Amino acid sequence: FNVIERTGIRPRVDPRLKDFIINTQKYIKKYGKESDTIDNLNVDEATFTKLTEQSLVLLSQALRNDVIIPEFSTFSKQIQSIFNRCKYNTTGTPASYIPQLAKVNPELWAMSLCTVDGQRYSLGSVHKNFTLQSCSKPFTYSLCLNELGAEVVHGYIGQEPS
């Protein structure tokens, strides 16, 4: 799993690999030694093929490092650096006129990303719930641009060169 995890794919929690994980765990329970785990299991080629058949494309892509960000470790370090620099920007205050924002601890700081290939990286207080508020606007705008095109979207809303 370490080879796959180095690509940014998280095999233990990636829903696309759920069947692979379940099949491997069943195999270990049925045929494995007491010391076998999903991390140290050695199987022959036929067994490996059987265990991976439903996830073979994704696993092959990850093992070949054929992903959108091949140097994921370097990329992650750059993201960590940006995260750390931004973490100490404590200027401003939460909007008190929005009750959901007024209740939030301003010390919480998190960042998560996921590429189109499913490479994921998270930092900080990622398990805390939060309200999107205006953060959702770029996503909505991007979705509309993709679905409707710039001409239609900009017929309804303006744009600024920022």
CSV table of N, CA and C in Angstrom, one decimal:
chain,number,residue,atom,x,y,z
A,1,PHE,N,0.8,-1.2,0.0
A,1,PHE,CA,0.0,0.0,0.0
A,1,PHE,C,0.8,1.3,0.0
A,2,ASN,N,2.1,1.2,0.5
A,2,ASN,CA,2.9,2.4,0.6
A,2,ASN,C,3.2,3.0,-0.8
A,3,VAL,N,3.4,2.1,-1.8
A,3,VAL,CA,3.6,2.6,-3.1
A,3,VAL,C,2.4,3.3,-3.6
A,4,ILE,N,1.2,2.8,-3.4
A,4,ILE,CA,0.0,3.5,-3.8
A,4,ILE,C,-0.2,4.8,-3.1
A,5,GLU,N,0.0,4.8,-1.8
A,5,GLU,CA,-0.2,5.9,-0.9
A,5,GLU,C,0.7,7.1,-1.3
A,6,ARG,N,1.9,6.7,-1.8
A,6,ARG,CA,2.9,7.8,-2.2
A,6,ARG,C,2.4,8.6,-3.4
A,7,THR,N,1.5,8.0,-4.1
A,7,THR,CA,0.9,8.7,-5.3
A,7,THR,C,-0.2,9.7,-4.9
A,8,GLY,N,-0.6,9.6,-3.6
A,8,GLY,CA,-1.7,10.5,-3.1
A,8,GLY,C,-3.0,9.7,-3.1
A,9,ILE,N,-3.1,8.5,-3.7
A,9,ILE,CA,-4.3,7.7,-3.6
A,9,ILE,C,-4.4,7.1,-2.2
A,10,ARG,N,-5.5,7.1,-1.6
A,10,ARG,CA,-5.7,6.5,-0.2
A,10,ARG,C,-6.4,5.2,-0.3
A,11,PRO,N,-5.8,4.1,-0.5
A,11,PRO,CA,-6.5,2.9,-0.8
A,11,PRO,C,-7.4,2.4,0.3
A,12,ARG,N,-7.1,2.7,1.5
A,12,ARG,CA,-8.0,2.3,2.7
A,12,ARG,C,-9.3,3.0,2.7
A,13,VAL,N,-9.4,4.2,2.2
A,13,VAL,CA,-10.6,4.9,2.2
A,13,VAL,C,-11.2,5.3,0.9
A,14,ASP,N,-10.5,5.0,-0.2
A,14,ASP,CA,-11.0,5.4,-1.5
A,14,ASP,C,-12.1,4.5,-1.9
A,15,PRO,N,-13.3,5.0,-2.1
A,15,PRO,CA,-14.5,4.1,-2.4
A,15,PRO,C,-14.3,3.3,-3.7
A,16,ARG,N,-13.4,3.7,-4.6
A,16,ARG,CA,-13.2,3.0,-5.8
A,16,ARG,C,-12.4,1.7,-5.5
A,17,LEU,N,-11.8,1.6,-4.4
A,17,LEU,CA,-11.0,0.4,-4.0
A,17,LEU,C,-11.6,-0.4,-2.9
A,18,LYS,N,-12.9,-0.1,-2.6
A,18,LYS,CA,-13.6,-0.8,-1.5
A,18,LYS,C,-13.6,-2.3,-1.8
A,19,ASP,N,-14.0,-2.7,-3.0
A,19,ASP,CA,-14.1,-4.2,-3.2
A,19,ASP,C,-12.7,-4.8,-3.1
A,20,PHE,N,-11.7,-4.2,-3.5
A,20,PHE,CA,-10.3,-4.7,-3.4
A,20,PHE,C,-10.0,-4.9,-1.9
A,21,ILE,N,-10.3,-3.9,-1.1
A,21,ILE,CA,-10.0,-4.0,0.3
A,21,ILE,C,-10.8,-5.1,1.0
A,22,ILE,N,-12.1,-5.2,0.7
A,22,ILE,CA,-12.9,-6.3,1.2
A,22,ILE,C,-12.5,-7.6,0.8
A,23,ASN,N,-12.2,-7.8,-0.5
A,23,ASN,CA,-11.7,-9.1,-1.0
A,23,ASN,C,-10.4,-9.5,-0.4
A,24,THR,N,-9.5,-8.6,-0.2
A,24,THR,CA,-8.2,-8.9,0.4
A,24,THR,C,-8.4,-9.3,1.9
A,25,GLN,N,-9.2,-8.5,2.6
A,25,GLN,CA,-9.5,-8.9,4.0
A,25,GLN,C,-10.1,-10.3,4.2
A,26,LYS,N,-11.1,-10.6,3.3
A,26,LYS,CA,-11.7,-11.9,3.3
A,26,LYS,C,-10.6,-13.0,3.0
A,27,TYR,N,-9.8,-12.7,2.0
A,27,TYR,CA,-8.7,-13.7,1.7
A,27,TYR,C,-7.8,-13.9,2.9
A,28,ILE,N,-7.4,-12.9,3.6
A,28,ILE,CA,-6.5,-13.0,4.7
A,28,ILE,C,-7.2,-13.8,5.8
A,29,LYS,N,-8.5,-13.5,6.0
A,29,LYS,CA,-9.2,-14.2,7.1
A,29,LYS,C,-9.3,-15.7,6.8
A,30,LYS,N,-9.5,-16.0,5.5
A,30,LYS,CA,-9.7,-17.4,5.1
A,30,LYS,C,-8.4,-18.2,4.9
A,31,TYR,N,-7.4,-17.5,4.3
A,31,TYR,CA,-6.2,-18.2,3.9
A,31,TYR,C,-4.9,-17.7,4.6
A,32,GLY,N,-5.0,-16.6,5.2
A,32,GLY,CA,-3.8,-15.9,5.7
A,32,GLY,C,-3.3,-16.5,7.0
A,33,LYS,N,-2.0,-16.2,7.3
A,33,LYS,CA,-1.4,-16.6,8.5
A,33,LYS,C,-1.8,-15.6,9.6
A,34,GLU,N,-1.7,-15.9,10.8
A,34,GLU,CA,-2.0,-15.0,11.9
A,34,GLU,C,-1.4,-13.6,11.8
A,35,SER,N,-0.1,-13.6,11.3
A,35,SER,CA,0.6,-12.4,11.2
A,35,SER,C,0.4,-11.6,9.9
A,36,ASP,N,-0.4,-12.2,9.0
A,36,ASP,CA,-0.7,-11.5,7.7
A,36,ASP,C,-1.6,-10.3,7.9
A,37,THR,N,-1.3,-9.2,7.3
A,37,THR,CA,-2.1,-8.0,7.3
A,37,THR,C,-2.2,-7.6,5.8
A,38,ILE,N,-3.1,-6.6,5.5
A,38,ILE,CA,-3.2,-6.1,4.2
A,38,ILE,C,-1.9,-5.4,3.7
A,39,ASP,N,-1.1,-5.0,4.7
A,39,ASP,CA,0.2,-4.4,4.4
A,39,ASP,C,1.3,-5.3,4.0
A,40,ASN,N,1.3,-6.5,4.6
A,40,ASN,CA,2.4,-7.4,4.4
A,40,ASN,C,2.1,-8.7,3.6
A,41,LEU,N,0.9,-8.8,3.1
A,41,LEU,CA,0.4,-10.0,2.4
A,41,LEU,C,1.2,-10.3,1.2
A,42,ASN,N,1.7,-11.5,1.0
A,42,ASN,CA,2.3,-12.0,-0.2
A,42,ASN,C,1.4,-13.0,-0.9
A,43,VAL,N,1.1,-12.8,-2.1
A,43,VAL,CA,0.2,-13.8,-2.9
A,43,VAL,C,0.8,-14.0,-4.2
A,44,ASP,N,0.4,-15.1,-4.8
A,44,ASP,CA,0.9,-15.4,-6.2
A,44,ASP,C,0.1,-14.6,-7.2
A,45,GLU,N,0.6,-14.6,-8.4
A,45,GLU,CA,0.0,-13.8,-9.5
A,45,GLU,C,-1.5,-14.0,-9.7
A,46,ALA,N,-1.9,-15.3,-9.7
A,46,ALA,CA,-3.3,-15.7,-9.9
A,46,ALA,C,-4.2,-15.1,-8.8
A,47,THR,N,-3.7,-15.2,-7.6
A,47,THR,CA,-4.5,-14.7,-6.5
A,47,THR,C,-4.6,-13.1,-6.5
A,48,PHE,N,-3.4,-12.5,-6.8
A,48,PHE,CA,-3.4,-11.1,-7.0
A,48,PHE,C,-4.4,-10.6,-8.1
A,49,THR,N,-4.4,-11.3,-9.2
A,49,THR,CA,-5.3,-10.9,-10.3
A,49,THR,C,-6.7,-11.0,-9.8
A,50,LYS,N,-7.1,-12.1,-9.1
A,50,LYS,CA,-8.4,-12.3,-8.6
A,50,LYS,C,-8.8,-11.2,-7.6
A,51,LEU,N,-7.9,-10.9,-6.7
A,51,LEU,CA,-8.2,-9.9,-5.7
A,51,LEU,C,-8.4,-8.5,-6.3
A,52,THR,N,-7.6,-8.2,-7.4
A,52,THR,CA,-7.6,-6.8,-7.9
A,52,THR,C,-8.5,-6.6,-9.1
A,53,GLU,N,-9.2,-7.7,-9.6
A,53,GLU,CA,-9.9,-7.6,-10.9
A,53,GLU,C,-10.9,-6.4,-11.0
A,54,GLN,N,-11.6,-6.1,-9.9
A,54,GLN,CA,-12.5,-5.0,-10.0
A,54,GLN,C,-11.9,-3.6,-9.9
A,55,SER,N,-10.6,-3.6,-9.5
A,55,SER,CA,-9.9,-2.3,-9.2
A,55,SER,C,-8.7,-2.2,-10.1
A,56,LEU,N,-8.5,-3.1,-11.0
A,56,LEU,CA,-7.2,-3.2,-11.7
A,56,LEU,C,-6.8,-1.9,-12.4
A,57,VAL,N,-7.7,-1.2,-13.1
A,57,VAL,CA,-7.4,0.0,-13.8
A,57,VAL,C,-6.8,1.0,-12.9
A,58,LEU,N,-7.5,1.3,-11.8
A,58,LEU,CA,-7.0,2.3,-10.8
A,58,LEU,C,-5.7,1.9,-10.2
A,59,LEU,N,-5.6,0.6,-9.7
A,59,LEU,CA,-4.4,0.1,-9.1
A,59,LEU,C,-3.2,0.2,-10.1
A,60,SER,N,-3.4,-0.2,-11.3
A,60,SER,CA,-2.4,-0.1,-12.3
A,60,SER,C,-1.9,1.3,-12.6
A,61,GLN,N,-2.9,2.2,-12.7
A,61,GLN,CA,-2.6,3.6,-12.8
A,61,GLN,C,-1.7,4.1,-11.7
A,62,ALA,N,-2.1,3.8,-10.5
A,62,ALA,CA,-1.3,4.2,-9.3
A,62,ALA,C,0.0,3.6,-9.2
A,63,LEU,N,0.1,2.3,-9.5
A,63,LEU,CA,1.5,1.7,-9.5
A,63,LEU,C,2.4,2.2,-10.6
A,64,ARG,N,1.9,2.6,-11.7
A,64,ARG,CA,2.7,3.2,-12.8
A,64,ARG,C,2.9,4.7,-12.5
A,65,ASN,N,2.3,5.2,-11.5
A,65,ASN,CA,2.4,6.6,-11.1
A,65,ASN,C,1.8,7.5,-12.3
A,66,ASP,N,0.8,7.0,-13.0
A,66,ASP,CA,0.2,7.6,-14.1
A,66,ASP,C,-1.0,8.4,-13.6
A,67,VAL,N,-0.7,9.5,-12.8
A,67,VAL,CA,-1.7,10.3,-12.2
A,67,VAL,C,-1.4,11.8,-12.6
A,68,ILE,N,-2.4,12.6,-12.3
A,68,ILE,CA,-2.4,14.0,-12.7
A,68,ILE,C,-1.2,14.8,-12.1
A,69,ILE,N,-0.8,14.4,-10.9
A,69,ILE,CA,0.4,15.0,-10.2
A,69,ILE,C,1.3,13.9,-9.9
A,70,PRO,N,2.2,13.5,-10.8
A,70,PRO,CA,3.1,12.4,-10.6
A,70,PRO,C,4.1,12.6,-9.4
A,71,GLU,N,4.5,13.8,-9.2
A,71,GLU,CA,5.4,14.1,-8.0
A,71,GLU,C,4.6,14.6,-6.8
A,72,PHE,N,3.7,13.7,-6.4
A,72,PHE,CA,2.8,14.1,-5.3
A,72,PHE,C,3.5,14.5,-4.0
A,73,SER,N,4.6,13.9,-3.7
A,73,SER,CA,5.3,14.2,-2.5
A,73,SER,C,5.8,15.6,-2.5
A,74,THR,N,6.4,16.0,-3.6
A,74,THR,CA,6.9,17.4,-3.8
A,74,THR,C,5.8,18.4,-3.8
A,75,PHE,N,4.7,18.0,-4.5
A,75,PHE,CA,3.5,18.9,-4.5
A,75,PHE,C,2.9,19.0,-3.0
A,76,SER,N,2.9,17.9,-2.3
A,76,SER,CA,2.4,18.0,-0.9
A,76,SER,C,3.2,18.9,0.0
A,77,LYS,N,4.5,18.8,-0.2
A,77,LYS,CA,5.4,19.7,0.6
A,77,LYS,C,5.1,21.2,0.2
A,78,GLN,N,4.9,21.5,-1.0
A,78,GLN,CA,4.6,22.9,-1.4
A,78,GLN,C,3.2,23.3,-0.8
A,79,ILE,N,2.3,22.4,-0.8
A,79,ILE,CA,1.0,22.7,-0.2
A,79,ILE,C,1.1,22.9,1.3
A,80,GLN,N,1.9,22.1,1.9
A,80,GLN,CA,2.2,22.2,3.4
A,80,GLN,C,2.8,23.6,3.7
A,81,SER,N,3.7,24.0,2.8
A,81,SER,CA,4.4,25.3,3.0
A,81,SER,C,3.3,26.5,2.9
A,82,ILE,N,2.5,26.4,1.9
A,82,ILE,CA,1.5,27.4,1.7
A,82,ILE,C,0.5,27.4,2.9
A,83,PHE,N,0.1,26.2,3.3
A,83,PHE,CA,-0.8,26.1,4.5
A,83,PHE,C,-0.2,26.7,5.7
A,84,ASN,N,1.1,26.4,6.0
A,84,ASN,CA,1.7,27.0,7.2
A,84,ASN,C,1.9,28.5,7.1
A,85,ARG,N,2.2,29.0,5.9
A,85,ARG,CA,2.3,30.5,5.8
A,85,ARG,C,0.9,31.1,6.0
A,86,CYS,N,-0.1,30.6,5.5
A,86,CYS,CA,-1.5,31.2,5.6
A,86,CYS,C,-2.1,31.0,7.0
A,87,LYS,N,-1.7,29.9,7.7
A,87,LYS,CA,-2.2,29.6,9.0
A,87,LYS,C,-2.0,30.7,10.0
A,88,TYR,N,-0.9,31.5,9.8
A,88,TYR,CA,-0.6,32.5,10.8
A,88,TYR,C,-1.2,33.9,10.4
A,89,ASN,N,-2.0,33.9,9.4
A,89,ASN,CA,-2.7,35.2,9.0
A,89,ASN,C,-3.9,35.2,9.8
A,90,THR,N,-3.9,36.0,10.9
A,90,THR,CA,-5.0,36.1,11.8
A,90,THR,C,-5.7,37.5,11.7
A,91,THR,N,-5.4,38.2,10.7
A,91,THR,CA,-6.1,39.5,10.5
A,91,THR,C,-7.5,39.2,10.2
A,92,GLY,N,-8.3,40.2,10.5
A,92,GLY,CA,-9.8,40.1,10.2
A,92,GLY,C,-10.5,39.4,11.4
A,93,THR,N,-11.8,39.4,11.3
A,93,THR,CA,-12.6,38.7,12.3
A,93,THR,C,-13.7,38.0,11.6
A,94,PRO,N,-14.3,36.9,12.2
A,94,PRO,CA,-15.4,36.2,11.6
A,94,PRO,C,-16.6,37.2,11.4
A,95,ALA,N,-17.4,37.0,10.4
A,95,ALA,CA,-18.6,37.8,10.2
A,95,ALA,C,-19.6,37.6,11.3
A,96,SER,N,-19.8,38.6,12.1
A,96,SER,CA,-20.7,38.4,13.3
A,96,SER,C,-22.2,38.5,12.9
A,97,TYR,N,-22.5,39.0,11.7
A,97,TYR,CA,-23.8,39.1,11.2
A,97,TYR,C,-24.3,37.8,10.6
A,98,ILE,N,-23.5,36.8,10.5
A,98,ILE,CA,-23.9,35.4,10.1
A,98,ILE,C,-23.7,34.5,11.3
A,99,PRO,N,-24.8,34.1,11.9
A,99,PRO,CA,-24.7,33.3,13.1
A,99,PRO,C,-23.8,32.1,13.1
A,100,GLN,N,-23.9,31.4,11.9
A,100,GLN,CA,-23.0,30.2,11.8
A,100,GLN,C,-21.6,30.5,11.9
A,101,LEU,N,-21.2,31.6,11.3
A,101,LEU,CA,-19.8,32.0,11.3
A,101,LEU,C,-19.3,32.6,12.6
A,102,ALA,N,-20.3,33.3,13.3
A,102,ALA,CA,-19.9,33.9,14.6
A,102,ALA,C,-19.6,32.9,15.6
A,103,LYS,N,-20.2,31.7,15.5
A,103,LYS,CA,-20.0,30.6,16.5
A,103,LYS,C,-18.6,29.9,16.3
A,104,VAL,N,-18.0,30.0,15.1
A,104,VAL,CA,-16.8,29.2,14.8
A,104,VAL,C,-15.6,29.7,15.5
A,105,ASN,N,-14.8,28.8,16.0
A,105,ASN,CA,-13.5,29.1,16.6
A,105,ASN,C,-12.6,29.6,15.5
A,106,PRO,N,-12.1,30.9,15.6
A,106,PRO,CA,-11.3,31.4,14.5
A,106,PRO,C,-9.9,30.8,14.5
A,107,GLU,N,-9.5,30.0,15.5
A,107,GLU,CA,-8.2,29.3,15.5
A,107,GLU,C,-8.2,28.0,14.6
A,108,LEU,N,-9.4,27.5,14.2
A,108,LEU,CA,-9.5,26.4,13.3
A,108,LEU,C,-9.0,26.7,12.0
A,109,TRP,N,-8.2,25.8,11.4
A,109,TRP,CA,-7.6,26.1,10.1
A,109,TRP,C,-7.4,24.7,9.4
A,110,ALA,N,-7.9,24.6,8.2
A,110,ALA,CA,-7.8,23.3,7.5
A,110,ALA,C,-7.8,23.5,6.0
A,111,MET,N,-7.3,22.5,5.3
A,111,MET,CA,-7.2,22.5,3.9
A,111,MET,C,-7.3,21.1,3.4
A,112,SER,N,-8.0,20.9,2.3
A,112,SER,CA,-8.1,19.6,1.7
A,112,SER,C,-8.2,19.8,0.2
A,113,LEU,N,-7.5,18.8,-0.5
A,113,LEU,CA,-7.7,18.9,-2.0
A,113,LEU,C,-7.8,17.5,-2.5
A,114,CYS,N,-8.4,17.4,-3.6
A,114,CYS,CA,-8.6,16.1,-4.3
A,114,CYS,C,-8.5,16.4,-5.8
A,115,THR,N,-7.6,15.6,-6.5
A,115,THR,CA,-7.4,15.8,-7.9
A,115,THR,C,-8.4,15.0,-8.7
A,116,VAL,N,-8.5,15.1,-10.0
A,116,VAL,CA,-9.4,14.4,-10.8
A,116,VAL,C,-9.1,12.9,-10.7
A,117,ASP,N,-7.9,12.5,-10.4
A,117,ASP,CA,-7.5,11.1,-10.3
A,117,ASP,C,-7.8,10.5,-8.9
A,118,GLY,N,-8.2,11.4,-7.9
A,118,GLY,CA,-8.5,10.9,-6.6
A,118,GLY,C,-7.3,11.0,-5.7
A,119,GLN,N,-6.2,11.7,-6.1
A,119,GLN,CA,-5.1,12.0,-5.2
A,119,GLN,C,-5.6,13.0,-4.1
A,120,ARG,N,-5.4,12.7,-2.9
A,120,ARG,CA,-6.0,13.5,-1.8
A,120,ARG,C,-4.9,13.9,-0.8
A,121,TYR,N,-5.1,15.1,-0.3
A,121,TYR,CA,-4.1,15.6,0.7
A,121,TYR,C,-4.9,16.6,1.7
A,122,SER,N,-4.8,16.4,3.0
A,122,SER,CA,-5.5,17.2,3.9
A,122,SER,C,-4.6,17.6,5.0
A,123,LEU,N,-4.8,18.8,5.5
A,123,LEU,CA,-4.0,19.3,6.6
A,123,LEU,C,-4.9,20.1,7.6
A,124,GLY,N,-4.5,20.1,8.9
A,124,GLY,CA,-5.2,20.9,9.9
A,124,GLY,C,-6.5,20.2,10.4
A,125,SER,N,-7.5,21.1,10.8
A,125,SER,CA,-8.7,20.6,11.4
A,125,SER,C,-9.7,20.1,10.4
A,126,VAL,N,-9.3,19.1,9.7
A,126,VAL,CA,-10.2,18.7,8.6
A,126,VAL,C,-11.4,17.9,9.0
A,127,HIS,N,-11.4,17.4,10.2
A,127,HIS,CA,-12.6,16.6,10.7
A,127,HIS,C,-13.6,17.5,11.4
A,128,LYS,N,-13.4,18.8,11.4
A,128,LYS,CA,-14.4,19.7,12.0
A,128,LYS,C,-15.4,20.2,10.9
A,129,ASN,N,-16.7,20.2,11.2
A,129,ASN,CA,-17.7,20.6,10.2
A,129,ASN,C,-17.6,22.1,10.1
A,130,PHE,N,-17.9,22.7,9.0
A,130,PHE,CA,-17.9,24.1,8.8
A,130,PHE,C,-18.9,24.5,7.7
A,131,THR,N,-19.3,25.7,7.7
A,131,THR,CA,-20.3,26.2,6.8
A,131,THR,C,-19.6,26.8,5.6
A,132,LEU,N,-20.0,26.5,4.4
A,132,LEU,CA,-19.3,27.0,3.2
A,132,LEU,C,-19.5,28.5,2.9
A,133,GLN,N,-20.8,28.9,3.1
A,133,GLN,CA,-21.1,30.3,2.9
A,133,GLN,C,-20.6,30.7,1.5
A,134,SER,N,-19.9,31.8,1.4
A,134,SER,CA,-19.4,32.3,0.1
A,134,SER,C,-18.3,31.5,-0.6
A,135,CYS,N,-17.8,30.6,0.2
A,135,CYS,CA,-16.8,29.7,-0.4
A,135,CYS,C,-17.3,28.8,-1.5
A,136,SER,N,-18.7,28.7,-1.5
A,136,SER,CA,-19.3,27.9,-2.5
A,136,SER,C,-19.4,28.6,-3.9
A,137,LYS,N,-19.3,29.9,-3.9
A,137,LYS,CA,-19.5,30.6,-5.1
A,137,LYS,C,-18.5,30.2,-6.3
A,138,PRO,N,-17.2,30.1,-6.0
A,138,PRO,CA,-16.3,29.7,-7.1
A,138,PRO,C,-16.7,28.3,-7.7
A,139,PHE,N,-17.2,27.4,-6.8
A,139,PHE,CA,-17.5,26.1,-7.3
A,139,PHE,C,-18.8,26.2,-8.2
A,140,THR,N,-19.8,27.0,-7.7
A,140,THR,CA,-21.0,27.1,-8.5
A,140,THR,C,-20.7,27.8,-9.8
A,141,TYR,N,-19.8,28.8,-9.8
A,141,TYR,CA,-19.5,29.6,-11.0
A,141,TYR,C,-18.8,28.6,-12.0
A,142,SER,N,-17.8,27.8,-11.5
A,142,SER,CA,-17.1,26.9,-12.3
A,142,SER,C,-18.0,25.8,-13.0
A,143,LEU,N,-18.9,25.3,-12.2
A,143,LEU,CA,-19.9,24.4,-12.6
A,143,LEU,C,-20.8,25.0,-13.8
A,144,CYS,N,-21.2,26.2,-13.5
A,144,CYS,CA,-22.1,26.8,-14.5
A,144,CYS,C,-21.3,27.1,-15.8
A,145,LEU,N,-20.0,27.5,-15.7
A,145,LEU,CA,-19.2,27.7,-16.9
A,145,LEU,C,-19.0,26.4,-17.6
A,146,ASN,N,-18.8,25.4,-16.9
A,146,ASN,CA,-18.5,24.1,-17.6
A,146,ASN,C,-19.8,23.6,-18.3
A,147,GLU,N,-20.9,23.8,-17.6
A,147,GLU,CA,-22.2,23.2,-18.2
A,147,GLU,C,-22.8,24.1,-19.2
A,148,LEU,N,-22.7,25.5,-19.0
A,148,LEU,CA,-23.4,26.4,-19.9
A,148,LEU,C,-22.5,27.2,-20.9
A,149,GLY,N,-21.3,27.3,-20.5
A,149,GLY,CA,-20.3,28.1,-21.3
A,149,GLY,C,-20.3,29.6,-20.8
A,150,ALA,N,-19.2,30.2,-21.1
A,150,ALA,CA,-18.9,31.6,-20.6
A,150,ALA,C,-20.0,32.6,-21.2
A,151,GLU,N,-20.3,32.5,-22.4
A,151,GLU,CA,-21.2,33.4,-23.0
A,151,GLU,C,-22.6,33.4,-22.3
A,152,VAL,N,-23.1,32.3,-22.0
A,152,VAL,CA,-24.4,32.2,-21.4
A,152,VAL,C,-24.3,32.7,-19.9
A,153,VAL,N,-23.3,32.2,-19.2
A,153,VAL,CA,-23.2,32.6,-17.8
A,153,VAL,C,-22.9,34.1,-17.7
A,154,HIS,N,-22.1,34.7,-18.5
A,154,HIS,CA,-21.8,36.1,-18.4
A,154,HIS,C,-22.9,37.0,-18.9
A,155,GLY,N,-23.9,36.4,-19.5
A,155,GLY,CA,-25.1,37.1,-19.9
A,155,GLY,C,-26.0,37.3,-18.7
A,156,TYR,N,-25.7,36.6,-17.6
A,156,TYR,CA,-26.5,36.8,-16.4
A,156,TYR,C,-25.7,37.4,-15.3
A,157,ILE,N,-24.4,37.2,-15.2
A,157,ILE,CA,-23.6,37.8,-14.1
A,157,ILE,C,-22.4,38.5,-14.7
A,158,GLY,N,-21.9,39.4,-14.0
A,158,GLY,CA,-20.7,40.1,-14.5
A,158,GLY,C,-19.4,39.4,-14.1
A,159,GLN,N,-18.3,39.9,-14.5
A,159,GLN,CA,-17.0,39.3,-14.1
A,159,GLN,C,-16.0,40.4,-13.9
A,160,GLU,N,-15.0,40.1,-13.0
A,160,GLU,CA,-14.0,41.1,-12.8
A,160,GLU,C,-12.6,40.4,-13.0
A,161,PRO,N,-11.7,41.2,-13.5
A,161,PRO,CA,-10.3,40.6,-13.8
A,161,PRO,C,-9.5,40.4,-12.5
A,162,SER,N,-10.0,39.7,-11.5
A,162,SER,CA,-9.2,39.5,-10.3
A,162,SER,C,-8.7,38.1,-10.1
